mmCIF file of C-alpha atoms in Angstrom:
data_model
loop_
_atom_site.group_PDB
_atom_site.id
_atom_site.type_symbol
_atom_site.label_atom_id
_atom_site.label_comp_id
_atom_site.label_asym_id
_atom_site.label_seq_id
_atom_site.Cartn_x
_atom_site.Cartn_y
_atom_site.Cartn_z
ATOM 1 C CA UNK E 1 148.815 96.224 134.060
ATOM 2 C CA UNK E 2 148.526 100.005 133.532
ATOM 3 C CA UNK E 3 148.684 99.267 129.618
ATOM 4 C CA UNK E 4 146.383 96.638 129.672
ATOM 5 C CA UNK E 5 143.429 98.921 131.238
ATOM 6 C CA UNK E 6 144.286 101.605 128.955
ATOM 7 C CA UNK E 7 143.350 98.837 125.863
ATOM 8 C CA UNK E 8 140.413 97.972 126.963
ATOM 9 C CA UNK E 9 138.037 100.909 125.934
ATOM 10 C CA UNK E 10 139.367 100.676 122.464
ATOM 11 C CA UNK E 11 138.967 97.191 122.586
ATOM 12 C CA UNK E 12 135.458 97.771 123.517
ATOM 13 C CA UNK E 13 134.707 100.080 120.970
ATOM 14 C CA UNK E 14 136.589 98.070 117.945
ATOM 15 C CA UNK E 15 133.982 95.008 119.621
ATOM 16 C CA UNK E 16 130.689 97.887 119.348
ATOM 17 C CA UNK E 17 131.865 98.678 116.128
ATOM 18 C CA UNK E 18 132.212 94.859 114.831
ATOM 19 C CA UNK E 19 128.486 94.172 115.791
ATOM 20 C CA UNK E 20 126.871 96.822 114.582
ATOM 21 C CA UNK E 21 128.591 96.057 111.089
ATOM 22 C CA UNK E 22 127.659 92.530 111.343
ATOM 23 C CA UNK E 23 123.882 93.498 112.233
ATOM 24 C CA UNK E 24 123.767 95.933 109.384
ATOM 25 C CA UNK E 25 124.972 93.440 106.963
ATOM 26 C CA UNK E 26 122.434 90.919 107.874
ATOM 27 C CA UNK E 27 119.648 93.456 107.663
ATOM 28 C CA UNK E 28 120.728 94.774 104.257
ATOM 29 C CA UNK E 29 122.566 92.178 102.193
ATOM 30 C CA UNK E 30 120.205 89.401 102.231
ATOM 31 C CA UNK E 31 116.514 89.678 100.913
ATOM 32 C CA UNK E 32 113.991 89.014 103.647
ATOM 33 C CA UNK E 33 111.790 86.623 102.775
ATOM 34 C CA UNK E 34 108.615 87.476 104.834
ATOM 35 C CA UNK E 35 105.848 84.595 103.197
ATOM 36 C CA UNK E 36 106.215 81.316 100.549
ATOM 37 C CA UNK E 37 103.406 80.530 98.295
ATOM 38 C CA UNK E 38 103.356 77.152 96.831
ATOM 39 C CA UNK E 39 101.237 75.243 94.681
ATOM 40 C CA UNK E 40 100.948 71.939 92.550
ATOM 41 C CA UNK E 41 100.031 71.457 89.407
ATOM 42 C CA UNK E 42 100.270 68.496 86.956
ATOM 43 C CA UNK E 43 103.512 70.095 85.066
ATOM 44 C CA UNK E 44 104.983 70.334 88.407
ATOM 45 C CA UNK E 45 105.100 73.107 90.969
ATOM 46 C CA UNK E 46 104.773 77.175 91.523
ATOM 47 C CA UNK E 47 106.734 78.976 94.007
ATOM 48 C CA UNK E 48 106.560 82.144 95.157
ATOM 49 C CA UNK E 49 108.537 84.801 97.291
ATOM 50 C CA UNK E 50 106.954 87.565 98.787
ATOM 51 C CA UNK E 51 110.238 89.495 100.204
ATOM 52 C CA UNK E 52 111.556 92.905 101.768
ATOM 53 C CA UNK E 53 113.900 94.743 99.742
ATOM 54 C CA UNK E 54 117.337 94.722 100.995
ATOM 55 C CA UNK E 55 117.470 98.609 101.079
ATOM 56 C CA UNK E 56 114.741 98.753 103.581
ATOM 57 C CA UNK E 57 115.160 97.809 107.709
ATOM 58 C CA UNK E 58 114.322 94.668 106.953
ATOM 59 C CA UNK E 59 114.996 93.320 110.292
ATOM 60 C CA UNK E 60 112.115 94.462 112.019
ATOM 61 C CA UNK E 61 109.692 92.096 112.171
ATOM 62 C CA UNK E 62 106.889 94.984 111.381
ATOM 63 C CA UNK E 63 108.240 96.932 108.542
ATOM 64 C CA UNK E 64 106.322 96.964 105.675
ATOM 65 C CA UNK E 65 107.769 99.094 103.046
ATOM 66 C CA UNK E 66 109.422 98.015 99.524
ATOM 67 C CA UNK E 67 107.500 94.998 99.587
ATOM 68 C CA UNK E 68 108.028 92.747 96.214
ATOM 69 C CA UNK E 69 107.054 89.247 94.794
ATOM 70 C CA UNK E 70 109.051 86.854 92.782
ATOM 71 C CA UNK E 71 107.465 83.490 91.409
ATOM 72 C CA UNK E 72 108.985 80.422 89.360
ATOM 73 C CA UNK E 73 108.503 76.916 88.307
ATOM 74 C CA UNK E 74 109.935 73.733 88.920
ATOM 75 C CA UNK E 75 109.498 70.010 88.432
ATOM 76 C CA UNK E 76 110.082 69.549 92.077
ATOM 77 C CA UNK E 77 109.353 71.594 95.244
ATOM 78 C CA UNK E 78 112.405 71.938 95.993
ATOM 79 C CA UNK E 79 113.745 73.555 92.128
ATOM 80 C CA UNK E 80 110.845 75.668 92.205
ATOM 81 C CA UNK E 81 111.836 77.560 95.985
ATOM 82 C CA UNK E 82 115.685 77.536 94.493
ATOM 83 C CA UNK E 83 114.289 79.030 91.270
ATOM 84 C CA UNK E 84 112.202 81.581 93.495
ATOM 85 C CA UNK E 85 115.430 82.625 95.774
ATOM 86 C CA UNK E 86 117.730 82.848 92.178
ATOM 87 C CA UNK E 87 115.231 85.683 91.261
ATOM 88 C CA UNK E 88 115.870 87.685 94.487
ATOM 89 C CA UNK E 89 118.016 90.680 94.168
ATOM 90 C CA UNK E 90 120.613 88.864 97.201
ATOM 91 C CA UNK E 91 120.749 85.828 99.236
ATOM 92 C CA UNK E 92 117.115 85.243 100.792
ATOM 93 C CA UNK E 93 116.837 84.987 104.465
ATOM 94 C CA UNK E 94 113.823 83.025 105.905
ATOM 95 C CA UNK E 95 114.398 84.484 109.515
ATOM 96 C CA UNK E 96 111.342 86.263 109.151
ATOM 97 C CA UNK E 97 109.102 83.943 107.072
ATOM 98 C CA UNK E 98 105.917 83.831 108.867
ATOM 99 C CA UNK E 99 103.210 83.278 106.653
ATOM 100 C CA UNK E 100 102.851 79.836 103.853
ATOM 101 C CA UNK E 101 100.086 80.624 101.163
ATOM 102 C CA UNK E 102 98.496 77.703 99.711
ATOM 103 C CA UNK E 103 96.117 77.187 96.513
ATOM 104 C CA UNK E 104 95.040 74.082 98.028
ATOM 105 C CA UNK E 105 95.741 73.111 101.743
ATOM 106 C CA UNK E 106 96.747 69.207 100.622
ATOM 107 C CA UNK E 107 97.889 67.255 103.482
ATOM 108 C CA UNK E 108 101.309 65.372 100.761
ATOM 109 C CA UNK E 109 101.821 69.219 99.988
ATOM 110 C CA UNK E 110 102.164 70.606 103.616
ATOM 111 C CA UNK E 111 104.138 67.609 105.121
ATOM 112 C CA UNK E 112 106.334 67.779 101.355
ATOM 113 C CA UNK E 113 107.471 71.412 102.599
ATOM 114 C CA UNK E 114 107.522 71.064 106.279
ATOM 115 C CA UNK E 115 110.261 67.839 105.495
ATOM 116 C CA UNK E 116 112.035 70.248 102.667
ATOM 117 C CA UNK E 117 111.889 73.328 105.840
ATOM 118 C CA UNK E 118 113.686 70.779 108.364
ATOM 119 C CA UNK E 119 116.263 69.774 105.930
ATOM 120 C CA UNK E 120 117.073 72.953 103.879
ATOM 121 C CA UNK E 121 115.804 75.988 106.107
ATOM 122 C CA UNK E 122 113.447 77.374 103.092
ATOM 123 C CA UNK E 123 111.033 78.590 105.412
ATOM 124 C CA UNK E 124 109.864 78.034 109.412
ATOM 125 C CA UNK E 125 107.754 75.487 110.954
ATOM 126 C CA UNK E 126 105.822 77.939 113.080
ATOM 127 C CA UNK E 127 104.614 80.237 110.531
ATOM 128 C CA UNK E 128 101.266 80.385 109.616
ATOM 129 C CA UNK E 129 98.985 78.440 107.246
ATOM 130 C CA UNK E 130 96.688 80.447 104.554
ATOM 131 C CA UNK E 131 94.678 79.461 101.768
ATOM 132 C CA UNK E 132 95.336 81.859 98.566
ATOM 133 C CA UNK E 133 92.494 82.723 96.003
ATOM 134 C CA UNK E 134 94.237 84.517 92.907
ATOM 135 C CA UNK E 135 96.305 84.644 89.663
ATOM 136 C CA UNK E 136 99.680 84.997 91.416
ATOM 137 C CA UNK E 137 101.075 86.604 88.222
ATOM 138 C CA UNK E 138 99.489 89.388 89.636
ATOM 139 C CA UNK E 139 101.320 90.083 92.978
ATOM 140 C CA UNK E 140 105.162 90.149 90.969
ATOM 141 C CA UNK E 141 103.093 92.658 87.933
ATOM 142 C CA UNK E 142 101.091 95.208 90.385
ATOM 143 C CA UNK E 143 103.340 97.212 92.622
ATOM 144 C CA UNK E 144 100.990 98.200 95.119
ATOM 145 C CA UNK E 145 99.863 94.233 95.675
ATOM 146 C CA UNK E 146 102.508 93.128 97.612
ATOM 147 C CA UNK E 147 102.223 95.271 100.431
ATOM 148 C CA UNK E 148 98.266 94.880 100.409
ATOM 149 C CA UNK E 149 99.067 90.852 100.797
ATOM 150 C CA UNK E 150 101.234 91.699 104.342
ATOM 151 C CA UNK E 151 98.308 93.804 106.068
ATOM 152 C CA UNK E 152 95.923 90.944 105.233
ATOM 153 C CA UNK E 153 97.999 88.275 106.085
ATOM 154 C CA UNK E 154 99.063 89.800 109.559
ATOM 155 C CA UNK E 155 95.259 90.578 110.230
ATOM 156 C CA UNK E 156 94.789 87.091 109.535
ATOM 157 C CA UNK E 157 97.508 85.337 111.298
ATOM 158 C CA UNK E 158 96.088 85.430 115.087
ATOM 159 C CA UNK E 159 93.314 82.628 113.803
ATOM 160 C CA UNK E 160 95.608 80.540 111.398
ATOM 161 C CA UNK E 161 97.368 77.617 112.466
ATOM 162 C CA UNK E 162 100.724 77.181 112.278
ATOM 163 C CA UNK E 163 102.919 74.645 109.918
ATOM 164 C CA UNK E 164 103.738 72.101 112.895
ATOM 165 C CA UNK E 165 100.097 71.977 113.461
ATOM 166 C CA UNK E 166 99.342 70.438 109.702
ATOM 167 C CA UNK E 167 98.420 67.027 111.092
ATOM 168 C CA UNK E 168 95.599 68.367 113.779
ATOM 169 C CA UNK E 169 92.299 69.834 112.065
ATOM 170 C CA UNK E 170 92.651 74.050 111.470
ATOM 171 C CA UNK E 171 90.427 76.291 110.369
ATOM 172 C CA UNK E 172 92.663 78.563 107.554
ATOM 173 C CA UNK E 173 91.654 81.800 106.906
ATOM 174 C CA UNK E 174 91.170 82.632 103.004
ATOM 175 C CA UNK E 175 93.048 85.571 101.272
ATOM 176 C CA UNK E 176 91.752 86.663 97.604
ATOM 177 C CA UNK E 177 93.258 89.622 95.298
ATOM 178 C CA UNK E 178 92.330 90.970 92.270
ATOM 179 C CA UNK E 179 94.429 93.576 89.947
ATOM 180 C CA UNK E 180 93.740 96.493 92.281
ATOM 181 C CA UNK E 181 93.000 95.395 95.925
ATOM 182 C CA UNK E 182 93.927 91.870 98.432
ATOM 183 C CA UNK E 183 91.042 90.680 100.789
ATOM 184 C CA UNK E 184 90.602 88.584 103.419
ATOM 185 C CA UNK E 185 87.606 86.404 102.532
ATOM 186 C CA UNK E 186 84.342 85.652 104.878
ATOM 187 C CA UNK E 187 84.636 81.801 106.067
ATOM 188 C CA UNK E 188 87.509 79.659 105.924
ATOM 189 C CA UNK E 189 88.610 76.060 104.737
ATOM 190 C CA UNK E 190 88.709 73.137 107.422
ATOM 191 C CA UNK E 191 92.131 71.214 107.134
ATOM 192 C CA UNK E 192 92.317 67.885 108.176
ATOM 193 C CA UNK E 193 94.324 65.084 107.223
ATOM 194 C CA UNK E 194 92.080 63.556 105.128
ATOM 195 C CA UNK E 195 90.714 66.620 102.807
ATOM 196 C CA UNK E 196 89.937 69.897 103.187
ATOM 197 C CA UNK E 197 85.730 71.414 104.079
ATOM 198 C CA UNK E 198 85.052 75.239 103.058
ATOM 199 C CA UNK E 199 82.950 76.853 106.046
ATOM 200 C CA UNK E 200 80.507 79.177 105.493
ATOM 201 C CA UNK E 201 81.229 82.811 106.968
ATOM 202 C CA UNK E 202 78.832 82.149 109.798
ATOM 203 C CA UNK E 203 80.546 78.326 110.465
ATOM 204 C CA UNK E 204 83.857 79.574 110.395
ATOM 205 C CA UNK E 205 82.868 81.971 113.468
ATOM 206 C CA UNK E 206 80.905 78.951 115.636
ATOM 207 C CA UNK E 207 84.365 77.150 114.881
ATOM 208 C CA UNK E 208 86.424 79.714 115.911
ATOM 209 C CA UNK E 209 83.764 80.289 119.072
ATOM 210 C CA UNK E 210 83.773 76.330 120.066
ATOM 211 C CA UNK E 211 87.504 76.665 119.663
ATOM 212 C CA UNK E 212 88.034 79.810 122.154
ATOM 213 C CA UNK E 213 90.065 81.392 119.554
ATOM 214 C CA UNK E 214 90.743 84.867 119.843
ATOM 215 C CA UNK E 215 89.493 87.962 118.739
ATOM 216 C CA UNK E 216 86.000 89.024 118.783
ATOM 217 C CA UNK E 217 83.507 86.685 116.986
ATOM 218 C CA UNK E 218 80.611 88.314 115.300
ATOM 219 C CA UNK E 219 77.173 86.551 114.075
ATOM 220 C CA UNK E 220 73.965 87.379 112.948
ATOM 221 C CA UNK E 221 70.878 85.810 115.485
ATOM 222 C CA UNK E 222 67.123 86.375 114.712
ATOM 223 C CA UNK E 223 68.538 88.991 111.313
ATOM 224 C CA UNK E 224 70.572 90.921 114.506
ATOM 225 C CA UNK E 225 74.267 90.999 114.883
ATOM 226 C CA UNK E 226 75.815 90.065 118.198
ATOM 227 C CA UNK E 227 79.414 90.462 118.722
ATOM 228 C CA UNK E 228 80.927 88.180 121.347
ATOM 229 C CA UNK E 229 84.590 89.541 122.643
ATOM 230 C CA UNK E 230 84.828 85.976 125.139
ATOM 231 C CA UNK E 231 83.587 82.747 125.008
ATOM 232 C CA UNK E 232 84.380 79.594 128.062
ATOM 233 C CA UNK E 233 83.532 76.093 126.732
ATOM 234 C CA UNK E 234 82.708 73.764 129.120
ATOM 235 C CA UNK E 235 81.608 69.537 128.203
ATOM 236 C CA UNK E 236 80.302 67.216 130.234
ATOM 237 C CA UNK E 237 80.543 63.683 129.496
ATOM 238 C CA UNK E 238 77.620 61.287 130.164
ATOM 239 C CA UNK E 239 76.433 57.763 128.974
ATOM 240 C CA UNK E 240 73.798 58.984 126.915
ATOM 241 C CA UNK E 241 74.598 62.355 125.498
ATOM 242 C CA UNK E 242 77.506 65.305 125.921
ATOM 243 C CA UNK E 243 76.692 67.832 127.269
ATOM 244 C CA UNK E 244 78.276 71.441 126.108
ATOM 245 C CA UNK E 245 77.924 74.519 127.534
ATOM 246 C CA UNK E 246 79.340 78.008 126.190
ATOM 247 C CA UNK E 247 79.489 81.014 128.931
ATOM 248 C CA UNK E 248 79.528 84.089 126.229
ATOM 249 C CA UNK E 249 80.784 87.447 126.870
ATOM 250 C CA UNK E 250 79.263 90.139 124.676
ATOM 251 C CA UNK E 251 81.171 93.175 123.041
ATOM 252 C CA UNK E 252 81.304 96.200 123.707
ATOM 253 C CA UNK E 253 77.665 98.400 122.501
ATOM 254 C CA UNK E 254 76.667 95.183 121.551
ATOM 255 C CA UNK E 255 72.724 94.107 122.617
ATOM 256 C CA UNK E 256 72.595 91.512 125.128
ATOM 257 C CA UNK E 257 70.717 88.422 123.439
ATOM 258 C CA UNK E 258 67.518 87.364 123.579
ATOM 259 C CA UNK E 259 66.200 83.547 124.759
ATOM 260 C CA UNK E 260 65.492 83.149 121.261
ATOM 261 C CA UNK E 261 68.766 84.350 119.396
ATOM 262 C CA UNK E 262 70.818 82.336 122.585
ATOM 263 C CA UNK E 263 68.898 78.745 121.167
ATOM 264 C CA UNK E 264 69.437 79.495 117.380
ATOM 265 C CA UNK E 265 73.781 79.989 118.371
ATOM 266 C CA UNK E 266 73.099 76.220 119.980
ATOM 267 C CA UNK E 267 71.277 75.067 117.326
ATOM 268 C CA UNK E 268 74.211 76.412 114.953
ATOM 269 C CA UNK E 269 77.048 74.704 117.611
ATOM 270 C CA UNK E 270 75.128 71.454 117.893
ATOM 271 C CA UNK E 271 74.843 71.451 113.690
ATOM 272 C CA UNK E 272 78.572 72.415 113.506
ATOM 273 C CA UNK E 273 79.554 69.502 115.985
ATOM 274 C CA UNK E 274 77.781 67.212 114.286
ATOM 275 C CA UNK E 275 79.588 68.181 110.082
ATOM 276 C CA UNK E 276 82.474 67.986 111.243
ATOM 277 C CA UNK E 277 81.986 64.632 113.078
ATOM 278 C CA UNK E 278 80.740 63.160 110.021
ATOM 279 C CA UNK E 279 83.777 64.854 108.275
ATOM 280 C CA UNK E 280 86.207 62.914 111.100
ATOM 281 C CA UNK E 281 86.758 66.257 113.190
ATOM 282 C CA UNK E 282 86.788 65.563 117.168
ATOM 283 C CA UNK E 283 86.253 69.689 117.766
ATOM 284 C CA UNK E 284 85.718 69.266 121.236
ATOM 285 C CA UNK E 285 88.151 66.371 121.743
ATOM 286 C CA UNK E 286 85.758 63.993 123.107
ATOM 287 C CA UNK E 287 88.110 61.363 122.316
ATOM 288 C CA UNK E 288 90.530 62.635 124.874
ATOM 289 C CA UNK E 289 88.331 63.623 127.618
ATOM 290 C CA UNK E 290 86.891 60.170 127.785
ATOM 291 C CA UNK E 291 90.348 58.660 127.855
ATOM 292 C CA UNK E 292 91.655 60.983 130.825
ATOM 293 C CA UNK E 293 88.665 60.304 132.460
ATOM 294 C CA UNK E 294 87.632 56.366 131.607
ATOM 295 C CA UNK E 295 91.242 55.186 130.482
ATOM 296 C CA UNK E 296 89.518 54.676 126.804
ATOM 297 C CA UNK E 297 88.215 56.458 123.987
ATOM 298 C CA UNK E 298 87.330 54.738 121.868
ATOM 299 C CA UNK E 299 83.552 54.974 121.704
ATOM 300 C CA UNK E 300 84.715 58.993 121.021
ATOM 301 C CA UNK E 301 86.296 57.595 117.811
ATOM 302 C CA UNK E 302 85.272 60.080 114.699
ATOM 303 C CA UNK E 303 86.579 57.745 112.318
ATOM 304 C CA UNK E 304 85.110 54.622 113.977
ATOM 305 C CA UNK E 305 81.857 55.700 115.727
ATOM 306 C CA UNK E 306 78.579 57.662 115.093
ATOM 307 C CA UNK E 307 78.412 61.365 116.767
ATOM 308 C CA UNK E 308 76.748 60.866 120.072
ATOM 309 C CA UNK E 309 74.070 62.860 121.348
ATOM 310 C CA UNK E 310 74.390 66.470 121.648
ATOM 311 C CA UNK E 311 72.713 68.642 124.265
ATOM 312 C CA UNK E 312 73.921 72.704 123.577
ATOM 313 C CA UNK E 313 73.000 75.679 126.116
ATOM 314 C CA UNK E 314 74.561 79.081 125.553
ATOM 315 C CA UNK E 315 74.341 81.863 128.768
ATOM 316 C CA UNK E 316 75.559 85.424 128.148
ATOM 317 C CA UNK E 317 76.842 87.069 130.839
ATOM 318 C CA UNK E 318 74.853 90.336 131.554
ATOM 319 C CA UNK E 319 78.116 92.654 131.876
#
């Protein structure tokens, strides 16, 4: 018994010793891939592999440093992402893949990769969804492009939807870059299921307002900006119109609006509502409310049925 206890902190330390060799060789012999681009052409498709370098801690989720880009083409999907991972320096790793960058959000494209994710782990299902405007030659040629590309894309990421979410409508933020800088662009593209609607800059924020995303939304009323750090949306269903109400709380040094500018933000939620009804978007889920409350939707059909009648009001609250 005596010589068992006396084994046991050696044992202990050959165990501390084992894991912190196995962690350190699955931060630094395996390229972290940290976002997939992908687009289709008519020759086939483009992959590409934005990745940390294996000499840097690459398992923290934040680290940013020796950033790098690989691209390659392939008949299929699936030859271009092996082509990709054959250019990487070591084995790629998609534990921290949180970002897919799209030329074009096509619905075949997204459910293509989402199918190839599930079967062959290139990627995760929860990272985020972002539309890319840009010669991607770029990113692998300029050195300081890569790590430009994370900052935007983790600025973007708390308003982008995720992959599992392909099939519901989402609002994807736009990233462009030229040879010297990478931007987030003003507006967005509406994904649906059936095509794809670019927002204007000031439609992306009443989306992302009627939505009660995050963040602070910010939008020029009677040629003033207003900032708006909260936003409650309450509907009210009734037989001849719906009725929508949004309790706004202003940001910080921001002026509290007038009567005026608080009717032209309806005006701009009632037009909004009414696009992307025409376009087959339920933003407010209509259809749903009316089946939790009347057992039926299906006069709140998009697809099926003419937008009803919209009646907006917008109150600030004066702290």
């Amino acid at each position: 018994m005596r010589n068992a206890k006396s084994y046991k902190p050696l044992l202990f330390l050959l165990l501390t010793g084992w894991c912190l060799l196995f962690l350190r060789c699955e931060s630094t012999e395996k390229s972290m891939v940290r976002a997939v681009y992908l687009a289709q052409s008519e020759q086939g498709y483009q992959a590409g592999l934005l990745y940390q370098a294996p000499q840097a801690a690459a398992d923290a989720a934040d680290a940013t440093a020796a950033l790098q880009f690989v691209q390659a083409e392939g008949q299929t999907m699936e030859r271009a992402l092996d082509a990709a991972e054959q250019a990487l320096p070591q084995t790629a790793s998609y534990r921290l893949c949180d970002y897919l960058l799209l030329s074009k959000a096509e619905e075949p494209l997204l459910t293509e990769y989402e199918q190839l994710v599930l079967r062959r782990g290139c990627g995760r299902t929860a990272a985020r969804l972002l539309c890319a405007e840009g010669e991607i030659d770029r990113l692998a040629a300029q050195a300081a492009l890569p790590d430009a590309l994370m900052a935007q894309l983790k600025a973007a990421a708390p308003t982008a939807p995720r992959l599992y979410e392909h099939t519901e409508p989402g609002l994807l933020p736009v990233l462009g870059w030229s040879a010297e800088e990478v931007s987030l662009q003003e507006g967005g593209v509406l994904h649906t299921v059936v095509g794809n609607t670019l927002l204007s800059p000031e439609q992306a924020e009443v989306y992302r307002l009627l939505t009660e995303q995050g963040g602070t939304r910010q939008l020029w009323l009677e040629g003033e900006r207003i900032g708006i750090r909260r936003c409650t949306v309450s509907v009210t269903l009734q037989k001849a119109q719906v009725l929508v109400r949004l309790d706004c709380q202003r940001a910080a040094h921001s002026p509290l609006p007038t009567q005026a500018q608080q009717q032209q933000l309806a005006a701009q939620c009632t037009a909004l509502l009414q696009g992307c009804w025409q376009q087959g978007v339920d933003v407010l889920h209509l259809q749903a409310r009316a089946a939790l409350r009347d057992g039926s939707g299906a006069s709140f059909d998009p697809t099926k049925n003419a937008c009803p009648q919209l009646r907006t009001d917008v109150h600030f609250m004066l702290y």
